Amino acid sequence: MRSLGRTRRKAGEALTAWALLTPSLIGVVLFMLVPIAIVVWLSFYRWNLISPPRFVGLANWVGIMTNGRFANSLLVTGAFVLIVIPTQTALGLFFANLLHRRLPGSGFFRTLYVLPWVCAPIAVGVMWTWVLAPSHGALNTLIGHRIEWLSDQALALPSVALVSVWSQVGYVTLFFLSGLGAIPETITEAAQLDGAGRLRIFWTITVPLLRPTLFFVLLTTAITAAQTFDTVYVLTGGGPLYATDVVGARIYYEAFQNHEFGSAAAMALVVFILLAAMALLQKLYFDKRTTYDLST
Amino acid sequence: MAKRSQVVATVVAAAIVLGGAAAIIAPKLGGGSSDDAVVTVKLWDEAVAAAYEDSFAQFTEAHPDITVEVVVDPWATYWDNLVTDVAGGTAADIFWLNTFFTTYADNDNLIDVGAELGDGAADGWDPAVVAQYTRDGKLWGVPQLADGGKALLYNADLLADAGLNDSDLEGLAWSPTESADTFVDVAKALTVDTAGRRGDDPEFDGSALAQYGYNAAFDQDAIIFNYVGSNGGTWRTEDGFEFASDASAEAIHYAVDLVTRHHVAPSAADTNENGNFSKEQFLQGNLALFETGLYNLKEVVDGAQFTWGVAPVPAGPAGARTVTNGIIAAGNAATNNKEATLEVLRWLGSQDGSTAIGASGSAVPAVLDARGAYTAFWDAQGVDISPFFAGETFTLPVLTSTHAQEAEAEYTPIFKSMFLGDTEVDAGLRDAQEKANAALAD
């Protein structure tokens, strides 16, 4: 009798658990698993959205692997990530350190840094087209020299990357600031008593203890940078001559300009696999070097 | 207590599931209790949209059971949205199309207007536009706009500063043979660098312009097609692109040289990604000669704060030939209100329906009987629009392939690069043509 009651209670608990899980489960299935499955399915079809999809086997996959444009977009994206991530991480860490010292005006600057991040990327892009315009642009007017920031083959990608850094650095700063706040002051005080200088404390105490934050920031910002689309779409449209044709934009143009939704799906899956691999590598690296518990 | 929490959790979960299902199902059920039909009309032109509002106000008086909603989607996003709208079954009942119509026509997304409105309907429409949008014997839309040719809008004040007047613009000739060309010298005289030197001054600095003589740029409709046509070249045939052929290449070379060699036009760094740059410069009084179509005239009338006028375009070796193009209002074959949609299409194809377009001065109506209103508008404004109709006009053939948009995406970056001076013109044209034709054949 008692065991029957226990079984009923367990069944009831399981039901509760499933009931509580159901909303999330529906979200995950409907908005993640089903779309991924559709994209996988689509990658084996040729489809322009308005005529019926046609099965083409591996043709889309072979096409994107042999078409230099997709390879170019991966290279451009790699270069973009390599400019954006170190720059915004270093700047974010620098600004977070300044804010952490609680100097006068810290509150104001904290808000200021975050403002670009909360702005709509398209609006940010439009604003920067005015700033970087070759004729009558704000930046060229300021420096008194005409530089074609967005149409020069060598300058276009760094220019777009710097706009991206500008808009994301506040996000990075916020997380580093939070990470710095979690480091017990007793540790740095002890190091100071032992005669460690500011730089030594930073490199041997602050940075190692910031690794959980660093892991999170690097992972999320690298994924965001690799998926960049809107800034490029507004500023350069992928030009000049594909110099800023990042993979997010390439997928969009393949789908909506070339009407090759199957190829675009295959490209998206390649990016998905690459980003998942990158996240795994980062995790493996940081797992061996990260201390999460600062109380011991 | 545990039981109560189980019940609450189950109820909450069920509510979310049912709520979601209801949200999905509700729109399908429809909630309209009225018998009125709503017909949506989508286009990319704000000025014509305003004229449509006036036109549909009259339409609704005669058809109180049909409400027409005008939706403007800017050119920059129009085509991306259209394809998803058509695919998703949410496209407007009537939408504007240009020569990209072939994809939709061949996929049976459009109403065969010729069959639905009757054979006689097309008699009152511009024959060139009717021919342009007739494919396999079917007419795929009601002609709405028909450009005249192109002309030069000139800033009379800037001409006077250079010691020129409107008579100096009559009989101008451009030519790939320098000795036969009279246009470059005029354009140079009208171009000024930031140090105040004109384009014909040996010390002139073409990298720092304060005033532009002319608006050469990668603008296919206003510039490129006209140079190709007036040099006797062919941009494309029904089967593919031919812009790398000798006569076409010469013409494009000339247009590129105006930017990269003679520096009489804004840098492509300014114009490649900002299609409105030249128009803005003209309105700000920084551009002397603005080659354009009638579609910009209304904005110039409203915005120019200087004395301006209209002159013919420079004639090329094959004469003064400029391109003209038509726009149709296509009926959505998947509309839920076919009868009402046909009624609106019939109205748009009538003199009464299209007169508002002409009377607003925003564009030339393709409905022939409505053109009088357009001419009357400009007469009342005191603007002589005859130069737009002075030269010979031509239309580009519609491609047999349905991949016109894809082909354009292939050649556009290469043309932009040529105008930037980064890609050598002849090699660029061959590359662009090969890629564009490959996209058509794909």
XYZ file of C-alpha atoms in Angstrom:
738
model
C 0.000 0.000 0.000
C 2.832 2.316 0.990
C 4.776 1.399 -2.149
C 1.712 2.132 -4.278
C 1.503 5.584 -2.730
C 5.207 6.143 -3.360
C 4.799 5.112 -6.983
C 1.859 7.484 -7.384
C 3.808 10.320 -5.816
C 6.749 9.653 -8.111
C 4.460 9.567 -11.131
C 2.940 12.856 -10.003
C 6.384 14.428 -9.614
C 7.383 13.217 -13.056
C 4.196 14.687 -14.472
C 4.969 18.004 -12.769
C 8.484 17.956 -14.138
C 7.227 17.301 -17.646
C 4.545 19.944 -17.291
C 7.138 22.481 -16.205
C 9.484 21.441 -18.977
C 6.856 21.448 -21.693
C 6.873 25.194 -22.502
C 10.668 25.233 -22.886
C 10.618 21.948 -24.717
C 8.088 23.264 -27.208
C 10.263 26.345 -27.717
C 13.415 24.291 -28.213
C 11.758 21.867 -30.618
C 9.810 24.470 -32.601
C 12.399 27.203 -32.764
C 15.683 25.272 -32.714
C 15.468 21.606 -33.639
C 12.811 21.890 -36.343
C 14.505 24.851 -38.108
C 17.866 23.060 -37.990
C 16.273 19.946 -39.469
C 14.639 22.054 -42.188
C 17.957 23.722 -43.024
C 19.638 20.305 -43.296
C 16.820 19.089 -45.563
C 16.955 22.271 -47.619
C 20.677 21.908 -48.232
C 19.928 18.923 -50.500
C 17.382 20.825 -52.580
C 17.453 23.634 -55.091
C 14.762 26.129 -54.203
C 14.054 29.744 -55.129
C 11.109 29.979 -52.689
C 8.444 30.356 -55.342
C 8.820 27.227 -57.448
C 8.732 23.720 -55.954
C 12.000 22.532 -54.337
C 14.007 20.135 -56.500
C 16.204 17.418 -54.954
C 19.809 17.896 -56.084
C 21.655 15.558 -53.736
C 25.053 16.908 -52.749
C 25.187 19.487 -55.545
C 24.756 22.449 -53.177
C 27.539 21.167 -50.933
C 29.865 20.553 -53.855
C 28.904 23.941 -55.269
C 29.801 25.934 -52.179
C 33.042 23.996 -51.681
C 34.180 24.611 -55.255
C 32.815 28.152 -55.605
C 35.580 30.513 -54.553
C 33.112 33.064 -53.261
C 32.124 31.051 -50.199
C 35.772 30.285 -49.419
C 36.497 34.002 -49.792
C 33.698 34.866 -47.385
C 35.093 32.434 -44.797
C 38.527 34.030 -45.127
C 37.058 37.531 -44.884
C 35.109 36.470 -41.794
C 38.256 34.980 -40.246
C 40.127 38.241 -40.823
C 37.174 40.194 -39.451
C 37.064 38.087 -36.274
C 40.829 38.420 -35.862
C 40.558 42.214 -35.964
C 37.421 42.522 -33.860
C 37.973 40.083 -30.992
C 41.450 41.111 -29.756
C 40.635 44.804 -30.188
C 37.319 44.806 -28.375
C 38.560 42.424 -25.669
C 41.578 44.619 -24.927
C 39.496 47.785 -25.004
C 36.751 46.207 -22.903
C 39.267 45.113 -20.301
C 40.862 48.550 -20.292
C 37.560 50.389 -19.865
C 36.390 47.898 -17.230
C 39.561 48.534 -15.224
C 38.998 52.270 -15.376
C 35.367 51.904 -14.310
C 36.326 49.454 -11.556
C 38.438 52.138 -9.903
C 35.261 54.153 -9.392
C 36.832 57.366 -10.612
C 34.592 60.439 -10.809
C 32.138 60.127 -13.698
C 32.254 56.309 -13.757
C 28.472 56.039 -13.785
C 28.228 58.362 -16.750
C 30.862 56.476 -18.718
C 29.303 53.122 -17.852
C 26.101 54.295 -19.534
C 28.025 55.860 -22.405
C 29.916 52.665 -23.257
C 26.743 50.607 -23.327
C 24.737 52.980 -25.531
C 26.134 51.762 -28.897
C 25.445 48.171 -27.891
C 21.773 48.840 -27.195
C 21.308 50.719 -30.482
C 19.825 48.883 -33.480
C 22.739 47.701 -35.672
C 21.099 49.038 -38.828
C 20.776 52.484 -37.232
C 24.406 52.286 -36.114
C 25.394 51.352 -39.672
C 23.500 54.249 -41.205
C 25.086 56.668 -38.746
C 28.563 55.360 -39.598
C 27.948 55.722 -43.334
C 27.607 59.430 -42.631
C 30.693 59.475 -40.433
C 32.827 57.556 -42.950
C 31.450 59.111 -46.153
C 34.372 60.110 -48.397
C 32.869 63.474 -49.363
C 31.487 65.607 -46.544
C 31.844 62.716 -44.050
C 32.371 63.679 -40.414
C 35.664 61.814 -40.004
C 37.298 63.139 -43.170
C 36.128 66.642 -42.312
C 37.701 66.234 -38.875
C 41.070 65.045 -40.151
C 40.997 67.393 -43.146
C 41.949 64.653 -45.569
C 39.915 62.567 -48.003
C 40.131 58.857 -47.204
C 37.783 56.395 -48.871
C 37.242 54.257 -45.799
C 34.592 51.964 -47.190
C 35.550 51.698 -50.846
C 39.293 51.205 -50.547
C 40.037 47.482 -50.835
C 42.582 47.628 -48.007
C 40.617 49.841 -45.631
C 37.064 48.580 -46.014
C 37.294 45.509 -43.784
C 39.214 47.228 -40.947
C 36.730 50.111 -41.121
C 33.734 47.812 -40.828
C 35.510 45.880 -38.062
C 36.115 49.055 -36.088
C 32.457 49.996 -36.332
C 31.647 46.560 -34.970
C 34.146 47.041 -32.127
C 32.618 50.426 -31.344
C 29.158 48.928 -31.040
C 30.188 45.846 -29.022
C 32.817 47.178 -26.643
C 30.248 48.299 -24.077
C 28.897 44.752 -23.824
C 32.406 43.395 -23.231
C 33.174 46.123 -20.700
C 30.072 45.304 -18.679
C 31.029 41.657 -18.332
C 34.630 42.397 -17.433
C 33.450 44.931 -14.874
C 31.260 42.295 -13.327
C 34.152 39.824 -13.353
C 36.488 42.318 -11.707
C 33.898 42.947 -9.016
C 33.865 39.244 -8.187
C 37.602 39.115 -7.429
C 38.068 39.406 -3.646
C 40.047 42.493 -2.720
C 41.907 40.479 -0.059
C 43.817 38.672 -2.812
C 45.077 41.832 -4.470
C 45.795 43.388 -1.068
C 47.893 40.375 -0.118
C 49.805 40.673 -3.374
C 50.391 44.367 -2.717
C 51.723 43.537 0.758
C 54.080 41.080 -0.892
C 55.392 43.945 -3.005
C 53.707 43.162 -6.325
C 53.307 46.128 -8.668
C 50.115 47.082 -10.477
C 51.080 45.381 -13.739
C 52.198 42.211 -12.007
C 48.957 42.046 -10.054
C 47.025 42.521 -13.262
C 48.784 39.763 -15.206
C 49.266 37.220 -12.411
C 46.117 37.720 -10.356
C 43.435 39.678 -12.178
C 43.684 38.032 -15.601
C 43.810 34.419 -14.316
C 40.859 35.048 -12.020
C 38.958 36.658 -14.878
C 39.199 33.530 -17.005
C 35.566 32.433 -16.525
C 34.466 35.886 -17.692
C 37.060 35.856 -20.450
C 35.797 32.473 -21.652
C 32.224 33.702 -21.786
C 33.139 36.992 -23.446
C 35.421 35.429 -26.054
C 32.903 32.738 -26.893
C 29.901 35.008 -27.273
C 31.715 37.837 -29.053
C 33.489 35.469 -31.453
C 30.150 33.918 -32.384
C 28.575 37.352 -32.771
C 31.472 38.583 -34.915
C 31.379 35.476 -37.108
C 27.662 36.030 -37.685
C 27.963 39.743 -38.499
C 25.567 40.787 -41.214
C 23.703 44.025 -40.620
C 26.732 46.294 -40.247
C 28.217 45.005 -43.503
C 24.864 45.138 -45.276
C 24.461 48.826 -44.491
C 28.054 50.009 -44.755
C 29.453 48.239 -47.816
C 27.013 45.648 -49.147
C 29.946 43.204 -49.090
C 32.113 45.340 -51.377
C 34.320 46.655 -52.721
C 34.628 43.545 -54.897
C 33.819 41.135 -52.025
C 36.459 42.638 -49.675
C 33.908 42.756 -46.839
C 31.800 39.827 -47.955
C 31.551 38.194 -44.529
C 29.841 34.846 -44.378
C 26.648 36.189 -42.774
C 26.222 38.560 -45.701
C 27.169 35.870 -48.239
C 24.442 33.578 -46.905
C 21.930 36.409 -47.140
C 22.933 37.341 -50.699
C 22.947 33.695 -51.781
C 19.394 33.351 -50.495
C 17.784 36.665 -51.324
C 19.815 37.981 -54.253
C 20.646 34.741 -56.039
C 17.520 32.943 -54.818
C 19.585 29.850 -54.044
C 18.103 28.918 -50.696
C 19.579 25.408 -50.828
C 23.130 26.690 -51.228
C 22.500 29.274 -48.515
C 21.332 26.466 -46.206
C 24.496 24.463 -46.902
C 26.613 27.550 -46.153
C 24.722 28.145 -42.918
C 25.385 24.562 -41.830
C 29.109 24.893 -42.531
C 29.189 28.038 -40.397
C 27.205 26.242 -37.672
C 29.740 23.402 -37.621
C 32.712 25.782 -37.605
C 31.270 27.848 -34.754
C 30.430 24.744 -32.742
C 34.002 23.501 -33.237
C 35.380 26.866 -32.191
C 33.219 26.881 -29.056
C 34.382 23.361 -28.201
C 38.043 24.273 -28.636
C 37.615 27.347 -26.448
C 35.898 25.255 -23.798
C 38.650 22.643 -23.820
C 41.281 25.356 -23.515
C 39.614 27.204 -20.681
C 38.502 24.068 -18.799
C 42.129 23.373 -17.936
C 42.947 26.900 -16.974
C 39.885 28.317 -15.289
C 39.229 28.766 -11.606
C 35.568 29.318 -10.892
C 35.653 29.190 -7.111
C 37.347 32.241 -5.647
C 36.553 31.394 -2.064
C 39.276 28.752 -1.679
C 0.340 21.160 -1.369
C 2.280 19.019 -3.817
C -0.949 18.158 -5.597
C -1.888 21.802 -5.909
C 1.479 22.680 -7.448
C 1.114 19.801 -9.890
C -2.296 21.056 -10.930
C -1.053 24.622 -11.293
C 1.954 23.519 -13.356
C -0.220 21.368 -15.608
C -2.733 24.164 -16.106
C 0.012 26.674 -16.905
C 1.641 24.307 -19.396
C -1.694 23.529 -21.027
C -2.524 27.225 -21.234
C 0.762 27.949 -22.991
C 0.263 25.113 -25.462
C -3.339 26.087 -26.164
C -2.423 29.775 -26.356
C 0.262 29.009 -28.911
C -2.089 26.852 -30.929
C -4.734 29.557 -30.843
C -2.227 32.141 -32.016
C -1.366 29.942 -34.981
C -4.928 29.049 -35.845
C -6.680 32.384 -35.193
C -5.427 34.266 -38.245
C -6.537 31.373 -40.474
C -10.063 31.597 -39.129
C -10.352 35.248 -40.051
C -12.310 37.690 -38.021
C -13.733 40.050 -40.557
C -17.436 40.352 -40.253
C -17.729 42.972 -42.965
C -18.595 42.084 -46.553
C -16.197 44.737 -47.822
C -13.247 43.516 -49.839
C -9.824 44.946 -49.029
C -7.362 45.083 -51.890
C -3.726 45.849 -51.100
C -1.462 47.583 -53.613
C 2.294 47.539 -53.056
C 4.868 49.728 -54.794
C 8.246 51.329 -54.108
C 7.638 54.940 -55.120
C 6.421 57.373 -52.452
C 5.380 60.058 -54.934
C 3.242 57.709 -57.029
C 1.845 56.194 -53.833
C 0.528 59.633 -52.872
C -1.073 59.926 -56.325
C -2.581 56.456 -55.888
C -4.200 57.570 -52.636
C -6.006 60.315 -54.560
C -6.931 57.914 -57.311
C -8.275 55.251 -54.944
C -10.320 57.823 -53.054
C -12.262 58.309 -56.312
C -12.373 54.562 -56.885
C -13.917 53.930 -53.477
C -16.633 56.489 -54.186
C -17.651 54.425 -57.203
C -17.034 51.085 -55.451
C -17.969 51.568 -51.780
C -17.665 47.835 -51.149
C -13.951 47.778 -52.036
C -11.282 49.367 -49.849
C -7.841 49.834 -51.379
C -4.787 49.977 -49.108
C -1.558 51.365 -50.542
C 1.671 49.970 -49.090
C 5.081 51.473 -49.876
C 8.132 49.240 -49.587
C 11.368 51.059 -50.497
C 13.337 49.878 -53.516
C 16.227 48.707 -51.304
C 14.098 46.010 -49.687
C 11.314 45.627 -52.230
C 12.577 42.573 -54.112
C 13.762 40.665 -51.042
C 10.389 41.172 -49.403
C 8.423 40.377 -52.532
C 9.907 36.928 -52.977
C 9.225 35.995 -49.348
C 5.745 37.504 -49.486
C 4.853 35.542 -52.609
C 6.352 32.350 -51.160
C 4.560 32.846 -47.852
C 1.204 33.636 -49.445
C 1.202 37.112 -47.910
C 1.925 39.152 -51.026
C -0.237 42.175 -51.782
C -3.172 41.630 -54.130
C -1.527 43.963 -56.611
C 2.193 44.744 -56.697
C 4.527 46.668 -58.964
C 6.977 44.782 -61.120
C 9.769 45.735 -63.468
C 11.639 43.427 -65.838
C 12.297 41.028 -62.950
C 8.688 39.943 -63.556
C 9.723 36.853 -65.527
C 10.385 34.731 -62.428
C 6.881 35.381 -61.142
C 5.227 35.050 -64.547
C 6.874 31.705 -65.217
C 5.872 30.424 -61.786
C 2.194 31.277 -62.338
C 2.210 33.812 -59.509
C 0.571 36.501 -61.633
C -2.843 37.084 -63.126
C -2.884 37.004 -66.920
C -4.211 40.534 -67.276
C -4.673 40.251 -71.025
C -7.059 37.330 -70.599
C -8.880 38.679 -67.530
C -9.440 42.274 -68.622
C -10.197 41.498 -72.238
C -8.269 41.983 -75.452
C -9.354 45.578 -75.928
C -8.002 46.701 -72.562
C -4.434 47.002 -73.822
C -5.451 49.347 -76.639
C -5.297 52.325 -74.324
C -1.857 51.483 -72.916
C 1.644 52.382 -74.073
C 2.443 49.736 -76.719
C 6.139 49.650 -75.761
C 5.273 48.739 -72.168
C 2.657 46.225 -73.304
C 5.275 44.580 -75.527
C 7.860 44.635 -72.723
C 5.601 42.726 -70.341
C 4.057 40.303 -72.814
C 5.655 36.899 -72.466
C 4.557 33.784 -74.292
C 1.556 35.697 -75.593
C 0.315 36.724 -72.139
C 0.322 40.216 -70.652
C 1.395 40.042 -67.013
C 0.282 43.368 -65.632
C -1.446 46.679 -66.201
C 1.125 49.200 -67.493
C 1.453 52.022 -64.983
C 4.511 54.086 -65.786
C 6.467 54.681 -68.958
C 9.574 56.803 -68.730
C 10.276 59.308 -71.413
C 13.880 59.341 -72.444
C 16.654 60.968 -70.443
C 17.734 64.615 -70.407
C 20.259 66.898 -68.738
C 19.024 69.030 -65.869
C 21.403 71.959 -65.607
C 22.195 74.470 -62.895
C 22.079 77.787 -64.772
C 24.030 79.588 -62.046
C 26.959 77.167 -62.289
C 26.875 77.425 -66.083
C 27.066 81.210 -65.825
C 30.006 80.979 -63.386
C 31.851 79.002 -66.067
C 30.954 81.535 -68.751
C 28.428 79.166 -70.342
C 24.713 79.239 -70.945
C 22.019 76.814 -72.013
C 22.782 77.281 -75.706
C 26.226 75.766 -75.070
C 24.470 72.524 -74.122
C 22.663 72.259 -77.457
C 24.327 69.933 -79.930
C 26.863 68.511 -77.470
C 28.463 65.292 -78.680
C 30.322 62.603 -76.843
C 32.611 60.261 -78.701
C 35.258 57.627 -77.942
C 37.313 59.487 -80.536
C 38.657 62.515 -78.673
C 38.721 64.799 -81.710
C 34.986 64.268 -82.237
C 34.071 64.841 -78.597
C 32.736 68.189 -77.407
C 31.247 67.064 -74.112
C 34.352 66.497 -71.973
C 35.542 70.097 -72.399
C 32.199 71.440 -71.207
C 32.159 69.019 -68.268
C 35.702 70.069 -67.353
C 34.792 73.740 -67.461
C 31.969 73.008 -65.018
C 34.126 71.058 -62.564
C 35.939 72.880 -59.778
C 38.430 71.537 -57.229
C 38.637 72.618 -53.595
C 41.285 75.222 -54.505
C 38.871 76.825 -56.973
C 40.631 75.558 -60.115
C 38.477 74.367 -63.002
C 38.866 71.008 -64.706
C 40.607 72.516 -67.712
C 43.292 74.118 -65.520
C 46.629 72.238 -65.699
C 46.898 72.491 -61.893
C 43.414 71.046 -61.365
C 43.317 68.434 -58.569
C 40.799 65.754 -59.555
C 41.021 64.036 -56.180
C 39.503 66.977 -54.298
C 36.375 68.250 -55.993
C 34.174 71.016 -54.663
C 31.864 71.129 -57.687
C 31.054 68.345 -60.105
C 30.500 68.922 -63.802
C 28.422 65.834 -64.513
C 26.985 62.736 -62.812
C 28.741 59.836 -64.568
C 28.436 56.792 -62.308
C 27.406 53.169 -62.287
C 23.792 54.123 -62.769
C 22.515 51.753 -65.413
C 19.254 53.479 -66.275
C 20.393 57.107 -66.240
C 23.942 56.707 -67.560
C 25.247 53.338 -68.731
C 22.436 52.131 -70.991
C 22.329 55.509 -72.750
C 26.048 55.570 -73.550
C 25.907 52.000 -74.825
C 22.821 52.720 -76.922
C 24.120 55.990 -78.340
C 27.333 54.286 -79.422
C 25.337 51.665 -81.321
C 26.152 49.022 -78.735
C 23.983 46.347 -77.190
C 23.633 45.888 -73.457
C 21.743 42.654 -73.725
C 19.627 40.563 -76.056
C 16.886 38.165 -74.999
C 19.509 35.463 -74.692
C 22.150 37.198 -72.639
C 24.475 40.128 -72.028
C 26.671 41.677 -74.704
C 28.154 44.665 -72.881
C 31.704 43.473 -73.530
C 31.236 43.781 -77.300
C 33.309 46.492 -78.982
C 30.762 49.314 -79.272
C 29.403 48.713 -75.769
C 32.869 48.485 -74.230
C 33.911 51.761 -75.886
C 30.883 53.499 -74.436
C 31.392 52.125 -70.931
C 35.076 53.007 -71.130
C 34.083 56.583 -71.909
C 31.702 56.770 -68.941
C 34.336 55.315 -66.598
C 36.938 57.769 -67.899
C 34.699 60.692 -67.004
C 35.073 59.593 -63.384
C 38.548 58.096 -63.108
C 40.513 59.990 -65.779
C 38.854 63.347 -66.353
C 37.491 63.631 -62.793
C 34.460 65.610 -63.916
C 32.059 63.465 -61.865
C 31.852 62.380 -58.222
C 34.107 59.516 -57.224
C 32.519 56.082 -57.322
C 33.383 55.937 -53.618
C 30.536 58.407 -53.222
C 28.092 57.028 -55.741
C 28.495 53.230 -55.697
C 26.621 52.657 -52.451
C 24.602 55.871 -52.422
C 22.443 56.001 -55.529
C 21.069 59.383 -54.475
C 24.446 61.116 -54.136
C 24.304 62.889 -57.515
C 20.721 63.999 -57.022
C 21.586 65.363 -53.573
C 24.597 67.215 -54.986
C 22.474 68.714 -57.748
C 19.853 69.863 -55.248
C 22.591 71.339 -53.060
C 23.946 73.302 -56.022
C 27.192 71.317 -56.309
C 26.494 69.490 -59.587
C 26.187 71.381 -62.869
C 24.762 68.754 -65.240
C 22.486 66.014 -63.940
C 21.527 63.371 -66.495
C 18.339 61.723 -65.311
C 14.845 60.596 -66.163
C 11.491 62.206 -65.527
C 11.226 60.288 -62.276
C 13.488 62.845 -60.536
C 11.885 65.948 -61.959
C 9.283 66.469 -59.247
C 11.902 66.303 -56.513
C 14.063 68.822 -58.350
C 11.150 71.222 -58.757
C 10.383 70.950 -55.067
C 13.999 71.087 -53.832
C 16.168 73.187 -56.149
C 16.865 76.665 -54.783
C 18.585 77.919 -57.943
C 17.757 78.575 -61.579
C 17.693 75.375 -63.529
C 16.570 74.049 -66.869
C 16.349 70.991 -69.078
C 18.612 70.251 -72.047
C 19.057 67.254 -74.351
C 21.660 64.622 -73.497
C 24.884 64.702 -75.537
C 24.500 62.713 -78.739
C 26.789 59.755 -79.271
C 28.186 58.414 -82.553
C 24.846 56.639 -83.101
C 22.783 59.691 -82.152
C 21.017 60.826 -78.993
C 19.568 57.525 -77.863
C 18.344 56.962 -74.338
C 16.674 54.078 -72.630
C 13.070 54.006 -71.562
C 11.392 51.545 -69.299
C 7.948 50.646 -68.108
C 6.450 49.513 -64.814
C 3.389 47.321 -64.416
C 0.888 46.703 -61.650
C 0.665 42.913 -61.504
C -2.241 40.994 -60.032
C -1.426 38.332 -57.459
C -2.736 35.001 -58.774
C -3.159 33.820 -55.159
C -5.350 36.733 -54.109
C -8.368 35.966 -51.951
C -10.312 38.786 -53.638
C -9.924 38.095 -57.310
C -12.986 40.009 -58.470
C -12.134 43.065 -56.393
C -8.495 42.836 -57.473
C -9.501 42.759 -61.124
C -11.765 45.729 -60.513
C -8.824 47.714 -59.075
C -6.560 46.625 -61.942
C -9.225 47.728 -64.405
C -9.347 51.103 -62.629
C -5.560 51.470 -62.725
C -5.629 50.829 -66.445
C -8.273 53.471 -67.083
C -7.883 57.160 -67.803
C -9.716 58.038 -64.583
C -7.517 55.718 -62.533
C -4.195 56.927 -63.917
C -4.904 60.628 -64.274
C -3.881 61.209 -60.644
C -0.385 59.918 -61.484
C -0.079 62.344 -64.355
C -1.663 65.229 -62.475
C 0.832 64.813 -59.634
C 3.750 65.148 -62.057
C 5.452 62.226 -60.353
C 5.732 59.974 -63.416
C 4.528 59.514 -66.968
C 1.407 57.355 -66.940
C 1.516 54.343 -69.242
C -2.206 54.829 -69.808
C -2.172 56.968 -72.930
C -5.282 59.024 -72.189
C -3.878 60.049 -68.806
C -0.752 61.633 -70.288
C -2.471 64.922 -70.947
C -2.614 65.506 -67.195
C 1.128 64.968 -66.958
C 1.919 67.456 -69.709
C -0.529 69.941 -68.231
C 1.147 69.672 -64.818
C 4.574 70.562 -66.201
C 3.194 73.287 -68.427
C 1.651 74.825 -65.329
C 4.999 74.548 -63.565
C 6.693 76.340 -66.437
C 9.083 73.450 -67.031
C 9.848 72.447 -70.602
C 10.018 68.674 -70.581
C 10.390 68.320 -74.355
C 14.131 67.399 -74.148
C 13.093 64.174 -72.418
C 11.237 63.222 -75.560
C 13.596 64.799 -78.079
C 15.964 61.926 -78.837
C 15.376 58.386 -79.940
C 14.392 56.020 -77.157
C 14.858 52.285 -76.898
C 13.828 49.564 -74.472
C 15.981 46.687 -73.361
C 14.702 43.268 -74.370
C 13.388 41.109 -71.565
C 15.655 38.154 -70.915
C 14.366 34.684 -71.694
C 16.085 33.411 -68.556
C 14.367 33.967 -65.234
C 17.733 34.630 -63.542
C 18.024 38.341 -64.417
C 18.358 39.367 -60.778
C 21.096 36.804 -60.152
C 22.979 37.950 -63.260
C 22.803 41.557 -62.116
C 24.208 40.534 -58.741
C 27.162 38.987 -60.589
C 28.135 41.922 -62.772
C 27.350 44.794 -60.382
C 30.406 44.440 -58.071
C 32.708 44.335 -61.106
C 31.190 47.468 -62.613
C 31.485 49.256 -59.286
C 35.123 48.260 -59.148
C 35.692 49.598 -62.687
C 34.188 52.942 -61.711
C 36.424 53.023 -58.650
C 39.381 52.562 -60.983
C 40.333 49.287 -59.295
C 39.511 47.011 -62.254
C 40.686 47.583 -65.813
C 37.620 48.207 -67.963
C 38.069 45.754 -70.843
C 39.101 42.874 -68.608
C 36.353 43.758 -66.145
C 33.691 43.780 -68.849
C 34.737 40.386 -70.175
C 34.748 38.946 -66.660
C 31.400 40.545 -65.791
C 29.757 39.363 -68.995
C 31.012 35.819 -68.571
C 29.774 35.636 -64.979
C 26.423 37.261 -65.738
C 25.719 34.925 -68.640
C 26.753 31.942 -66.540
C 24.207 33.041 -63.926
C 21.519 33.282 -66.617
C 22.280 29.780 -67.814
C 22.443 28.278 -64.320
